[in-house]
PDB file of C-alpha atoms in Angstrom:
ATOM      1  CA  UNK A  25    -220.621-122.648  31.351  1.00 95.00           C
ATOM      2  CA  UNK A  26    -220.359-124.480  34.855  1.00 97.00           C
ATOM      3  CA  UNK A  27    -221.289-122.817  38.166  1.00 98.00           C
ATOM      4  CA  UNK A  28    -222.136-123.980  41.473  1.00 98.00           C
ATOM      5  CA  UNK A  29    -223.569-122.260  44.738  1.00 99.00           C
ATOM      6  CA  UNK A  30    -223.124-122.331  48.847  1.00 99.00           C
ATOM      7  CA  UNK A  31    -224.586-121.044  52.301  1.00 98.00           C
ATOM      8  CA  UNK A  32    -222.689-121.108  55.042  1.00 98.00           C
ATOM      9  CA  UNK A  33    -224.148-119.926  58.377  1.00 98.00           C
ATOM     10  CA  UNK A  34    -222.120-117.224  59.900  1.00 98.00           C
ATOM     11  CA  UNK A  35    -224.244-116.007  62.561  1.00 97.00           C
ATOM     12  CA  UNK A  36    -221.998-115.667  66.378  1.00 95.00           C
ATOM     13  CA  UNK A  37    -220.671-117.099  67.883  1.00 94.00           C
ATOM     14  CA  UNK A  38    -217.989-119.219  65.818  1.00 94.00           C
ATOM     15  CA  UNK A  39    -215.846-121.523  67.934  1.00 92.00           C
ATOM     16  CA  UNK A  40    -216.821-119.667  70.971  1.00 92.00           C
ATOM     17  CA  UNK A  41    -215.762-116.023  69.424  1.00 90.00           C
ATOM     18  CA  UNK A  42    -217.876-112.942  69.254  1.00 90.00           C
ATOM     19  CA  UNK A  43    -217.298-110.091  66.883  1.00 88.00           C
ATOM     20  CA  UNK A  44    -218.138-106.089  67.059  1.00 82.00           C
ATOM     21  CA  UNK A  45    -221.587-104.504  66.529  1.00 83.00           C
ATOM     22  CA  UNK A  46    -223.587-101.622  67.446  1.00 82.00           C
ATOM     23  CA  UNK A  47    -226.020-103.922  68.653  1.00 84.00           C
ATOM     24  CA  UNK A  48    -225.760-106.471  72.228  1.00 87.00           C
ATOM     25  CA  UNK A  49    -225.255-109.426  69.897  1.00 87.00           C
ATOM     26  CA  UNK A  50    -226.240-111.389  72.601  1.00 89.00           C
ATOM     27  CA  UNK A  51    -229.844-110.675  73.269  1.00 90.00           C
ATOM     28  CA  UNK A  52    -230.585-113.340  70.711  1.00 94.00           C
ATOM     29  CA  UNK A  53    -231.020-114.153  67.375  1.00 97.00           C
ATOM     30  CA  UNK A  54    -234.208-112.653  64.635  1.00 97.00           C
ATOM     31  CA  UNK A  55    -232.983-114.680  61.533  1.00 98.00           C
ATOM     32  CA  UNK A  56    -229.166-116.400  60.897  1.00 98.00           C
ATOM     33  CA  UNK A  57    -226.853-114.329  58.895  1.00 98.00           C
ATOM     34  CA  UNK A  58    -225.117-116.215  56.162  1.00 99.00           C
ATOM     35  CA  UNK A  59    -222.074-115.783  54.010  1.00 99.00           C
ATOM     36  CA  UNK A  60    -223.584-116.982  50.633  1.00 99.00           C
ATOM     37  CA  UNK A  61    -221.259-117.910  47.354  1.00 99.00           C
ATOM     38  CA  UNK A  62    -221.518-118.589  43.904  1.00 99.00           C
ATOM     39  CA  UNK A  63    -218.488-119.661  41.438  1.00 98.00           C
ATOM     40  CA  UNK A  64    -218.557-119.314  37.718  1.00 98.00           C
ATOM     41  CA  UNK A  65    -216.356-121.224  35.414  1.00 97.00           C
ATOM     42  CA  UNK A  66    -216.453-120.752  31.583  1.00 94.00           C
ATOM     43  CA  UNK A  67    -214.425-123.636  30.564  1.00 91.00           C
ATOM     44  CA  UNK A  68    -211.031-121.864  29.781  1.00 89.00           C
ATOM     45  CA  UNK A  69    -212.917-118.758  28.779  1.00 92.00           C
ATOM     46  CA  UNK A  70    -212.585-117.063  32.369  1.00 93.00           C
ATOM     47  CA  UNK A  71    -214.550-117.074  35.637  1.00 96.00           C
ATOM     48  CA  UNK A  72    -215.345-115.090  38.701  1.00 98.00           C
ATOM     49  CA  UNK A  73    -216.101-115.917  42.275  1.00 98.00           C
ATOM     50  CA  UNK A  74    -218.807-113.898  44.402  1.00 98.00           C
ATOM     51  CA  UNK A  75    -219.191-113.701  48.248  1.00 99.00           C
ATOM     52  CA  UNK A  76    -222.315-112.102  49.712  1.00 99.00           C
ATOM     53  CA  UNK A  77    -222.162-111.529  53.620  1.00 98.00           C
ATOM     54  CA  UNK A  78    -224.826-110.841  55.955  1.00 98.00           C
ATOM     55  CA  UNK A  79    -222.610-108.148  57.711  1.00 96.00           C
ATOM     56  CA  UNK A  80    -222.197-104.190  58.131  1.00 93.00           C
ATOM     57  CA  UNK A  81    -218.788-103.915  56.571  1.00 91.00           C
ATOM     58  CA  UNK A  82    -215.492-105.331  55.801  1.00 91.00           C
ATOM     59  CA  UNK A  83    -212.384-103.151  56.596  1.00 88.00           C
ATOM     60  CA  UNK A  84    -210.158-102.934  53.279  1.00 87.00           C
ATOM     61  CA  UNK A  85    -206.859-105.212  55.051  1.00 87.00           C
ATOM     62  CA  UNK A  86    -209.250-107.890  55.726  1.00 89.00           C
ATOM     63  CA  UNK A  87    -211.040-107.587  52.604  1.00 92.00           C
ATOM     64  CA  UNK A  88    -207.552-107.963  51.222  1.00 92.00           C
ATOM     65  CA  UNK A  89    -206.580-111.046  53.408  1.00 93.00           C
ATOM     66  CA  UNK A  90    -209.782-113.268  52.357  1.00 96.00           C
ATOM     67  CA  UNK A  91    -209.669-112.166  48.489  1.00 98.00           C
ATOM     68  CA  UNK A  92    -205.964-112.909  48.133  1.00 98.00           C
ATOM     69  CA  UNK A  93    -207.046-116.975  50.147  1.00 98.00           C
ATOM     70  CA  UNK A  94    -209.562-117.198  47.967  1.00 98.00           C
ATOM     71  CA  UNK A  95    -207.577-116.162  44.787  1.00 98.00           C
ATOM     72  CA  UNK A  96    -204.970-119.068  45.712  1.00 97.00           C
ATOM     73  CA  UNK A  97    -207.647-121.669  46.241  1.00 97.00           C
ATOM     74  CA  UNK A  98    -209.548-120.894  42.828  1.00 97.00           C
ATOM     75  CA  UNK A  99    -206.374-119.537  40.552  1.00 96.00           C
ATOM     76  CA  UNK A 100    -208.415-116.311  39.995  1.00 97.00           C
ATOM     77  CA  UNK A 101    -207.340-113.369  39.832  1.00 96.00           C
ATOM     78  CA  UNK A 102    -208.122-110.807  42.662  1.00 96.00           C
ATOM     79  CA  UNK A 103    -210.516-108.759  40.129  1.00 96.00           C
ATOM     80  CA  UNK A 104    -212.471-112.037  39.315  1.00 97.00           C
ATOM     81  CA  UNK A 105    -213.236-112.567  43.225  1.00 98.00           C
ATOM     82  CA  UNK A 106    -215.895-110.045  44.671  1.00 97.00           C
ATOM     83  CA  UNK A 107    -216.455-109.816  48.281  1.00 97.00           C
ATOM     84  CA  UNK A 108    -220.005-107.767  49.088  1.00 97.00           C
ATOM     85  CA  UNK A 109    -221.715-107.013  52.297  1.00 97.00           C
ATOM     86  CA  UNK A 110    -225.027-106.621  52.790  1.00 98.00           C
ATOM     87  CA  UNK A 111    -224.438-103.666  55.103  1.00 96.00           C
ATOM     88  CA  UNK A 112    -227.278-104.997  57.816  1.00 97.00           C
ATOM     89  CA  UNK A 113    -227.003-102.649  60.997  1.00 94.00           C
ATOM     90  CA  UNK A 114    -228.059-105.595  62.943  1.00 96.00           C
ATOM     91  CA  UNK A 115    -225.319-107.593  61.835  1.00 95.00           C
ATOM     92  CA  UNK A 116    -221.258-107.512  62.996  1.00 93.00           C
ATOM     93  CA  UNK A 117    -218.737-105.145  62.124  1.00 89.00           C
ATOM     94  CA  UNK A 118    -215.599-106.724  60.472  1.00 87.00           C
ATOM     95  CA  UNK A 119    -212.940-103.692  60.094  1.00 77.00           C
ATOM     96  CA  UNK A 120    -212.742-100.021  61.799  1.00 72.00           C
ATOM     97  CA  UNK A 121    -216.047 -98.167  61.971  1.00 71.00           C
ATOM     98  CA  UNK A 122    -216.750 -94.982  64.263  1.00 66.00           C
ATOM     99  CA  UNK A 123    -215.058 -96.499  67.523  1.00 64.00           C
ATOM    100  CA  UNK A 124    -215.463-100.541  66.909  1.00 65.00           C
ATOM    101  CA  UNK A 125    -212.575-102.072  65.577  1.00 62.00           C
ATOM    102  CA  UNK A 126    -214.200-105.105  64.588  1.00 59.00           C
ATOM    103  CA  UNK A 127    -211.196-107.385  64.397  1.00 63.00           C
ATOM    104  CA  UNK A 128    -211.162-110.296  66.127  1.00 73.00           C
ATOM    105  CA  UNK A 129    -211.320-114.481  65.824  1.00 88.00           C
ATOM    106  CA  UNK A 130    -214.916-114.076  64.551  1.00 92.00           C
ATOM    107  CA  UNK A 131    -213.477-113.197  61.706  1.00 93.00           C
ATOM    108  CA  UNK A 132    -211.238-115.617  61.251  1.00 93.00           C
ATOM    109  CA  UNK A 133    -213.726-118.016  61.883  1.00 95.00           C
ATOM    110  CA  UNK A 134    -215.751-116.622  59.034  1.00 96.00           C
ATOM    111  CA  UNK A 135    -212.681-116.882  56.500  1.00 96.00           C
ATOM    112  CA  UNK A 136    -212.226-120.334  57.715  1.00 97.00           C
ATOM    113  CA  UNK A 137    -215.811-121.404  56.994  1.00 98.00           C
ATOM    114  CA  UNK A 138    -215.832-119.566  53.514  1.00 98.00           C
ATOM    115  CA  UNK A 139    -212.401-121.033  52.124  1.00 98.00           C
ATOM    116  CA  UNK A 140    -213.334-124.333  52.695  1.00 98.00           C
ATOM    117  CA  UNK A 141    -216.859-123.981  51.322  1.00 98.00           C
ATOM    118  CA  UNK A 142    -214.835-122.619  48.187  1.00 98.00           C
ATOM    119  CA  UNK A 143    -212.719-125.524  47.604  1.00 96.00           C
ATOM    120  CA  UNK A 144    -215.876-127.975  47.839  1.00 96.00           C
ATOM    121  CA  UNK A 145    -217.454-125.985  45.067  1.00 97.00           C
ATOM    122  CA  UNK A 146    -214.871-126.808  42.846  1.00 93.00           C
ATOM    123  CA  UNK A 147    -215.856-130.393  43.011  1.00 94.00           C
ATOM    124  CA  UNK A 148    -220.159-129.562  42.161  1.00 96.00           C
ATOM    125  CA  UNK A 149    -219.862-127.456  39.303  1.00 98.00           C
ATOM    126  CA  UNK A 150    -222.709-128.482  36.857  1.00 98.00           C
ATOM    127  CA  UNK A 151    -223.302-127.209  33.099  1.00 97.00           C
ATOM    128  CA  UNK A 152    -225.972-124.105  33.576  1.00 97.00           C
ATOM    129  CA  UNK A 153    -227.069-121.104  31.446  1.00 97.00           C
ATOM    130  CA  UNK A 154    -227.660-117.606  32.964  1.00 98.00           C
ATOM    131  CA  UNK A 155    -231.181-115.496  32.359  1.00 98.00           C
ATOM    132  CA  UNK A 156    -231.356-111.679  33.112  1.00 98.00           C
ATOM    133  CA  UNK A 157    -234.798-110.117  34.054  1.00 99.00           C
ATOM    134  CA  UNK A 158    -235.801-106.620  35.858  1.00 99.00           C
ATOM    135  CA  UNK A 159    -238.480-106.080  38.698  1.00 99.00           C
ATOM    136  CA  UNK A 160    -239.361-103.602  40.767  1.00 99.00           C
ATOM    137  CA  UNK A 161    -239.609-102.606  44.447  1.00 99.00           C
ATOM    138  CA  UNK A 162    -241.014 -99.285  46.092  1.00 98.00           C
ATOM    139  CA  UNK A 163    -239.868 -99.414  49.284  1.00 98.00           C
ATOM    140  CA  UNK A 164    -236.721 -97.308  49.151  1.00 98.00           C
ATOM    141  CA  UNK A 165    -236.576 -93.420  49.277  1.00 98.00           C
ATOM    142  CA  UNK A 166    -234.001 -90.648  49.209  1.00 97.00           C
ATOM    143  CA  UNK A 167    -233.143 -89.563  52.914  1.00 96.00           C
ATOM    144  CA  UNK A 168    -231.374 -86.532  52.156  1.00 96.00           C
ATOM    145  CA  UNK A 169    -233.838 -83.290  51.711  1.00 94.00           C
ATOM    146  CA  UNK A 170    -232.468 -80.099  50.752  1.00 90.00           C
ATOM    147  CA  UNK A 171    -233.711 -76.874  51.865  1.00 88.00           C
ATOM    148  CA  UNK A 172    -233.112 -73.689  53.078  1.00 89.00           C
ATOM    149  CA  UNK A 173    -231.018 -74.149  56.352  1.00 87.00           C
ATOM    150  CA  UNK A 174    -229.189 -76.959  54.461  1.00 90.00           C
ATOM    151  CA  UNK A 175    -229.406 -80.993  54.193  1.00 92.00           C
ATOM    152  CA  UNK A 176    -231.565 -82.736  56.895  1.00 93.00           C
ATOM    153  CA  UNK A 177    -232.500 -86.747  57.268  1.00 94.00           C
ATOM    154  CA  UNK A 178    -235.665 -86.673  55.763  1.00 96.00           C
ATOM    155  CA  UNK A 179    -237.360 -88.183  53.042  1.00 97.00           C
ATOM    156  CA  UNK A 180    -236.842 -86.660  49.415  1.00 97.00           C
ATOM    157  CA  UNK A 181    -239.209 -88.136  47.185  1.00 95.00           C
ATOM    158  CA  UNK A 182    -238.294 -86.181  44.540  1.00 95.00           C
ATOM    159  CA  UNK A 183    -234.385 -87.147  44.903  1.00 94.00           C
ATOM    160  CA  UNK A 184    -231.897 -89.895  42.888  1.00 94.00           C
ATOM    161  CA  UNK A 185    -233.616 -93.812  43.965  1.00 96.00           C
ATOM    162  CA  UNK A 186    -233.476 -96.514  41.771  1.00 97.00           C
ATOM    163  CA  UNK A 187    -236.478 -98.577  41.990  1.00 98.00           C
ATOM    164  CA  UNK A 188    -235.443-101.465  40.188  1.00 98.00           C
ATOM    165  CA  UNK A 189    -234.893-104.998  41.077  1.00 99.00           C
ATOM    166  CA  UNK A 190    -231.953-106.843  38.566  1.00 99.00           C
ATOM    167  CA  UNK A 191    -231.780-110.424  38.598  1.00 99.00           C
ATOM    168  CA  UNK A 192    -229.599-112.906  37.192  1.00 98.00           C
ATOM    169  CA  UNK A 193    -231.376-116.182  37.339  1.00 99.00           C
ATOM    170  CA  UNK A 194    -229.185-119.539  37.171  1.00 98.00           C
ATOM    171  CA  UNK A 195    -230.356-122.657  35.644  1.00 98.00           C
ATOM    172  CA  UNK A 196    -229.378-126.524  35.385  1.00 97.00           C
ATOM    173  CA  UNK A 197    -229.506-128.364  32.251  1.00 96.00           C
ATOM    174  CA  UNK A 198    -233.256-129.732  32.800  1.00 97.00           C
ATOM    175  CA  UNK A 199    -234.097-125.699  33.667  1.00 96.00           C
ATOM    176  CA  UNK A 200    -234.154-125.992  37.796  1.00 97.00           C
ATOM    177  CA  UNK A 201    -233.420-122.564  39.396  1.00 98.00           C
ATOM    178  CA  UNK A 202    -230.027-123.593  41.260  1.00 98.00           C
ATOM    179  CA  UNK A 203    -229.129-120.324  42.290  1.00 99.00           C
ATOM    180  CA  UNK A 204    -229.773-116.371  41.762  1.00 99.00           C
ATOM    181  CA  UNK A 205    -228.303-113.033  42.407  1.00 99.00           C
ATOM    182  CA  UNK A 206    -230.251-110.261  42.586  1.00 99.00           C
ATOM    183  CA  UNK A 207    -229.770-106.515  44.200  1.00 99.00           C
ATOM    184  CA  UNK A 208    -231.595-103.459  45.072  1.00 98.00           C
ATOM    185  CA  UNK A 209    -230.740-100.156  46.260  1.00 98.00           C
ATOM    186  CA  UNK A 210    -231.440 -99.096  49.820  1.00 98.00           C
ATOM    187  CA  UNK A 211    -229.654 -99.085  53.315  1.00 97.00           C
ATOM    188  CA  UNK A 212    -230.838-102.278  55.513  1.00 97.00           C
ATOM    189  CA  UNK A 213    -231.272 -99.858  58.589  1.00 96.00           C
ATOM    190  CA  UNK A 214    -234.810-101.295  59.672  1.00 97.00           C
ATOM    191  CA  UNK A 215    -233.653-102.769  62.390  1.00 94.00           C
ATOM    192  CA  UNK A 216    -230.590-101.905  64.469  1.00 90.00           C
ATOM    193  CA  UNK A 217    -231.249-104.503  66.763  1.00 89.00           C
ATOM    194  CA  UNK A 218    -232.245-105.729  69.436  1.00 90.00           C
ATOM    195  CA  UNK A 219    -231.593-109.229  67.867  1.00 95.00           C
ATOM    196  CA  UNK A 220    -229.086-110.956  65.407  1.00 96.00           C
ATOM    197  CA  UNK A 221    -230.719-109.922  61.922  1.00 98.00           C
ATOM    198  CA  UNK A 222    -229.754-109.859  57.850  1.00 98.00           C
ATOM    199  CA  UNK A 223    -232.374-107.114  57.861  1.00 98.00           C
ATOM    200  CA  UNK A 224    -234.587-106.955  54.803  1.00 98.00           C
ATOM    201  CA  UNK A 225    -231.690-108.204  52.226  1.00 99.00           C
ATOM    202  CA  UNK A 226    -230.958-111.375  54.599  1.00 99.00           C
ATOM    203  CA  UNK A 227    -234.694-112.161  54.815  1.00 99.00           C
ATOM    204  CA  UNK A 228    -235.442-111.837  51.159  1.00 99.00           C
ATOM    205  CA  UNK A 229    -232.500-113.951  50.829  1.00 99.00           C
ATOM    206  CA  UNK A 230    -234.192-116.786  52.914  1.00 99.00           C
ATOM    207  CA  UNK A 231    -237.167-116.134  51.237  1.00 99.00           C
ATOM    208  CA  UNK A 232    -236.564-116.362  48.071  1.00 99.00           C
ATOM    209  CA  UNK A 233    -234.301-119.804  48.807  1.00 99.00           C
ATOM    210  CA  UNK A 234    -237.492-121.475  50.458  1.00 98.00           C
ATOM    211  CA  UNK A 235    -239.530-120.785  47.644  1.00 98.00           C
ATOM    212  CA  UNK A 236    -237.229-121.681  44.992  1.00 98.00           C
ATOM    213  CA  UNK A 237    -234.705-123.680  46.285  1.00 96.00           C
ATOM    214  CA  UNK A 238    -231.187-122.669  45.737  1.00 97.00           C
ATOM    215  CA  UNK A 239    -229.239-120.176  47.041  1.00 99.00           C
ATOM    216  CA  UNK A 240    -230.139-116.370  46.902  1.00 99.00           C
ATOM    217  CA  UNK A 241    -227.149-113.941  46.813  1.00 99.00           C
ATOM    218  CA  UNK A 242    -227.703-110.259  47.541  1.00 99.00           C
ATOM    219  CA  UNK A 243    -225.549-107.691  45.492  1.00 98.00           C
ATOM    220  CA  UNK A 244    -225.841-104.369  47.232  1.00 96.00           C
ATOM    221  CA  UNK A 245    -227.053-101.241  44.955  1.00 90.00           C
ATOM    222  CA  UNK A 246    -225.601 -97.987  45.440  1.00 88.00           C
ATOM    223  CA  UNK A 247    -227.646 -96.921  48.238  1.00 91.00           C
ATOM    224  CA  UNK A 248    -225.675 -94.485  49.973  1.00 89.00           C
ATOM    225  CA  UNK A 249    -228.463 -91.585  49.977  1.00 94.00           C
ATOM    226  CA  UNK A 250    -231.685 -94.217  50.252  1.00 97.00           C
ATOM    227  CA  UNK A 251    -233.081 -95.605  52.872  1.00 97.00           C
ATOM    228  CA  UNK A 252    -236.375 -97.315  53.413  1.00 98.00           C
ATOM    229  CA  UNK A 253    -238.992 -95.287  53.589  1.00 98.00           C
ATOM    230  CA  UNK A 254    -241.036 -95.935  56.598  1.00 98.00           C
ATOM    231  CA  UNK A 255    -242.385 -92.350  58.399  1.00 97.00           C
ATOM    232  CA  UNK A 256    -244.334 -91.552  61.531  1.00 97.00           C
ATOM    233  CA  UNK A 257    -247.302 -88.923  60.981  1.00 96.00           C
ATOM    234  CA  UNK A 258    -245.236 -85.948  60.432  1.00 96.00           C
ATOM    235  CA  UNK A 259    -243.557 -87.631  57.657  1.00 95.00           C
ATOM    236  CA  UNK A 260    -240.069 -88.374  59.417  1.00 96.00           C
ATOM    237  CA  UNK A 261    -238.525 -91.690  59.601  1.00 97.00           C
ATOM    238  CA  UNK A 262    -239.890 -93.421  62.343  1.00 96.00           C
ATOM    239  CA  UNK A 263    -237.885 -96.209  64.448  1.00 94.00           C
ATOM    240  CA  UNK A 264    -239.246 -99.795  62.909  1.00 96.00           C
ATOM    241  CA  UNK A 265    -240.262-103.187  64.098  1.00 96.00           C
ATOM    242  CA  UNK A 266    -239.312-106.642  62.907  1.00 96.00           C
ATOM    243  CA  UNK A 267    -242.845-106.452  61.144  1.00 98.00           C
ATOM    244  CA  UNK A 268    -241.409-103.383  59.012  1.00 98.00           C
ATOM    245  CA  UNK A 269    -238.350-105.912  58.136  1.00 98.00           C
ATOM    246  CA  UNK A 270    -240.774-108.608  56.952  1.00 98.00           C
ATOM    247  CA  UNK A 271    -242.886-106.728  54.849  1.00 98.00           C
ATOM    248  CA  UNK A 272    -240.150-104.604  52.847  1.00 99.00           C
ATOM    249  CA  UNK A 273    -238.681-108.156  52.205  1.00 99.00           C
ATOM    250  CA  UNK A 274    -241.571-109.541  51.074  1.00 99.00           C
ATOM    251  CA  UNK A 275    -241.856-106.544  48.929  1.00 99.00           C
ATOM    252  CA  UNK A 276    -238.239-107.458  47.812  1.00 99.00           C
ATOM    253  CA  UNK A 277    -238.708-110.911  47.271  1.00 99.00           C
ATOM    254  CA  UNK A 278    -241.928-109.571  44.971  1.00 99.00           C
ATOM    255  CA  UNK A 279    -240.043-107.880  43.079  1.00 99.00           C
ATOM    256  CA  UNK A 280    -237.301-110.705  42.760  1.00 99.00           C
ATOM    257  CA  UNK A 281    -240.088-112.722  41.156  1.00 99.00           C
ATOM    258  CA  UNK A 282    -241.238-109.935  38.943  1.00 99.00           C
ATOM    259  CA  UNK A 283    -237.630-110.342  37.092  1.00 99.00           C
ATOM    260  CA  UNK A 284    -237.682-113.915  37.081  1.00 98.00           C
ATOM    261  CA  UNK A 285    -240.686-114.055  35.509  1.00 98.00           C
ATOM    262  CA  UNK A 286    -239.644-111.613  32.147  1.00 97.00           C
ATOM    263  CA  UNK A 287    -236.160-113.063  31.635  1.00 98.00           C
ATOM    264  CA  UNK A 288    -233.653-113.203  28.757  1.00 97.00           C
ATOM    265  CA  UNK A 289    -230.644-115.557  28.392  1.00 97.00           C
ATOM    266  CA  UNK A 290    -227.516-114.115  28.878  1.00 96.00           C
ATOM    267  CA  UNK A 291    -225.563-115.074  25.209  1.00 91.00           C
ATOM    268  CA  UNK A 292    -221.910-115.975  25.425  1.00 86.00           C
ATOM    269  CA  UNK A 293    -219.592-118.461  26.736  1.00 88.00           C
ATOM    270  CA  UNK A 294    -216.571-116.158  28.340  1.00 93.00           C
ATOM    271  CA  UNK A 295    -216.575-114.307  31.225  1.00 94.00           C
ATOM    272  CA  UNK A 296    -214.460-111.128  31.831  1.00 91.00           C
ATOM    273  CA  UNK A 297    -214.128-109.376  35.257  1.00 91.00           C
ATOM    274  CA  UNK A 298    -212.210-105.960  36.159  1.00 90.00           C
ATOM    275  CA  UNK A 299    -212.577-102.935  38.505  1.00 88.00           C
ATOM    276  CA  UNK A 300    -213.208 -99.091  37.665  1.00 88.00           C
ATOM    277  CA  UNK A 301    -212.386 -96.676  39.919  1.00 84.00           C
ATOM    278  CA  UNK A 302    -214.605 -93.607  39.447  1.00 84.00           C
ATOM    279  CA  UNK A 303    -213.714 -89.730  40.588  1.00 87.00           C
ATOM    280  CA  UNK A 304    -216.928 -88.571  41.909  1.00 79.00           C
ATOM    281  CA  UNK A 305    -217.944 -84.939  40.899  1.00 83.00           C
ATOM    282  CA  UNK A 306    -218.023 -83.524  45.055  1.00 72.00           C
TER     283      UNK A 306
END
């Protein structure tokens, strides 16, 4: 098995080009947001390709665009090449959203940056073996509450939140951590601004690649009901700080560690990709 890993920086402006956001991305930057990749080649027995962006989404045309450029650089096919956002509120909007449009040369700037790191990593693949651990992190909550006069934003202790932290750890021949992936499930909606932020996914992300070296890609969890739970007195969510950022990734980044250290190696040389499309019971 060969794999290799980049970071490119994608935080605005690009070549002089500013994107959409709910946020003035102009006040100034908390932490660079980074479009982080990892590419998997099993020696005839398949591959994939995995893009991790610090942003808040990625319409489903230009999700398209970038997946079918990267399938012609890599000879991949489009259900071996994942594109994932991080879904940061503090980070640009690439695709419609409420009234943004998010298109733009940002964008294109961003592609740019990504395809090129892609056909460099071509050229560094290096022999590695894959270990899978599980951690944990309490940070996250429910945030829909059911009651009598119907659904309100609140939290729901009692409601569907995975706690758990999977990691896939990545390892050179001598056993050097070159890269991980990791995810967790919970909306990065700490911050919504003022500043340029990945939020609590983008800082565990640096965190995690200062302490280990590497590169740190964030897989989102299915966190469309779960939010972090951080509450004023009376127990509703509270607005947060960039200290309430720092500490849930540390948590994170915790919890990250926790899997690395109770791995397992993933057995098997092939590697097989596809997408399920699942009716949901509503």
């Amino acid at each position: 098995m060969l794999a290799a890993f980049d970071k490119v920086v994608i935080t605005p402006p690009l070549d002089g080009t500013w994107p959409d956001a709910f946020i003035d991305l102009k006040t100034g930057v908390l932490d660079d947001i980074h479009a982080r990749l990892l590419l998997i080649d099993a020696q005839g027995q398949g591959g994939a390709l995995l893009v991790s962006l610090d942003v808040l989404n990625v319409g489903l045309p230009e999700m398209q665009r970038l997946e079918s450029a990267l399938c012609h650089v890599t000879g991949l096919p489009s259900e071996a090449v994942w594109i994932m956002v991080s879904h940061s509120h503090s980070a640009p909007i690439v695709g419609a959203i409420d009234d943004y449009t998010g298109l733009g040369p940002w964008w294109s700037a961003v592609c740019d940056r990504i395809i090129s790191s892609v056909q460099t990593l071509g050229r560094r693949l290096q022999p590695v073996h894959f270990e899978h651990g599980i951690g944990t992190c309490g940070f996250n909550v429910n945030r829909r509450l059911v009651g009598p006069d119907g659904c309100s934003m609140l939290p729901n202790e009692e409601g569907v939140c995975d706690k758990r932290v999977p990691v896939l750890a990545c390892r050179s021949e001598d056993n050097s951590l070159i890269g991980l992936c990791y995810s967790y499930c919970c909306h990065p909606t700490i911050l919504l601004g003022p500043q340029i932020s990945g939020d609590y996914p983008g800082q565990a992300s640096l965190a995690l690649e200062e302490e280990h070296g590497g590169v740190a890609l964030f897989l989102p969890g299915t966190f469309g009901n779960v939010r972090p739970h951080l509450v004023d007195d009376r127990g509703a969510f509270r607005t947060c700080i960039p200290e309430d950022a720092a500490d849930s990734a540390r948590q994170l980044q915790i919890g990250v560690n926790e899997g690395l250290a109770h791995t397992e190696d993933v057995e098997g040389g092939t590697v097989l990709a596809r997408r399920l499309l699942h009716d949901l019971p509503l």
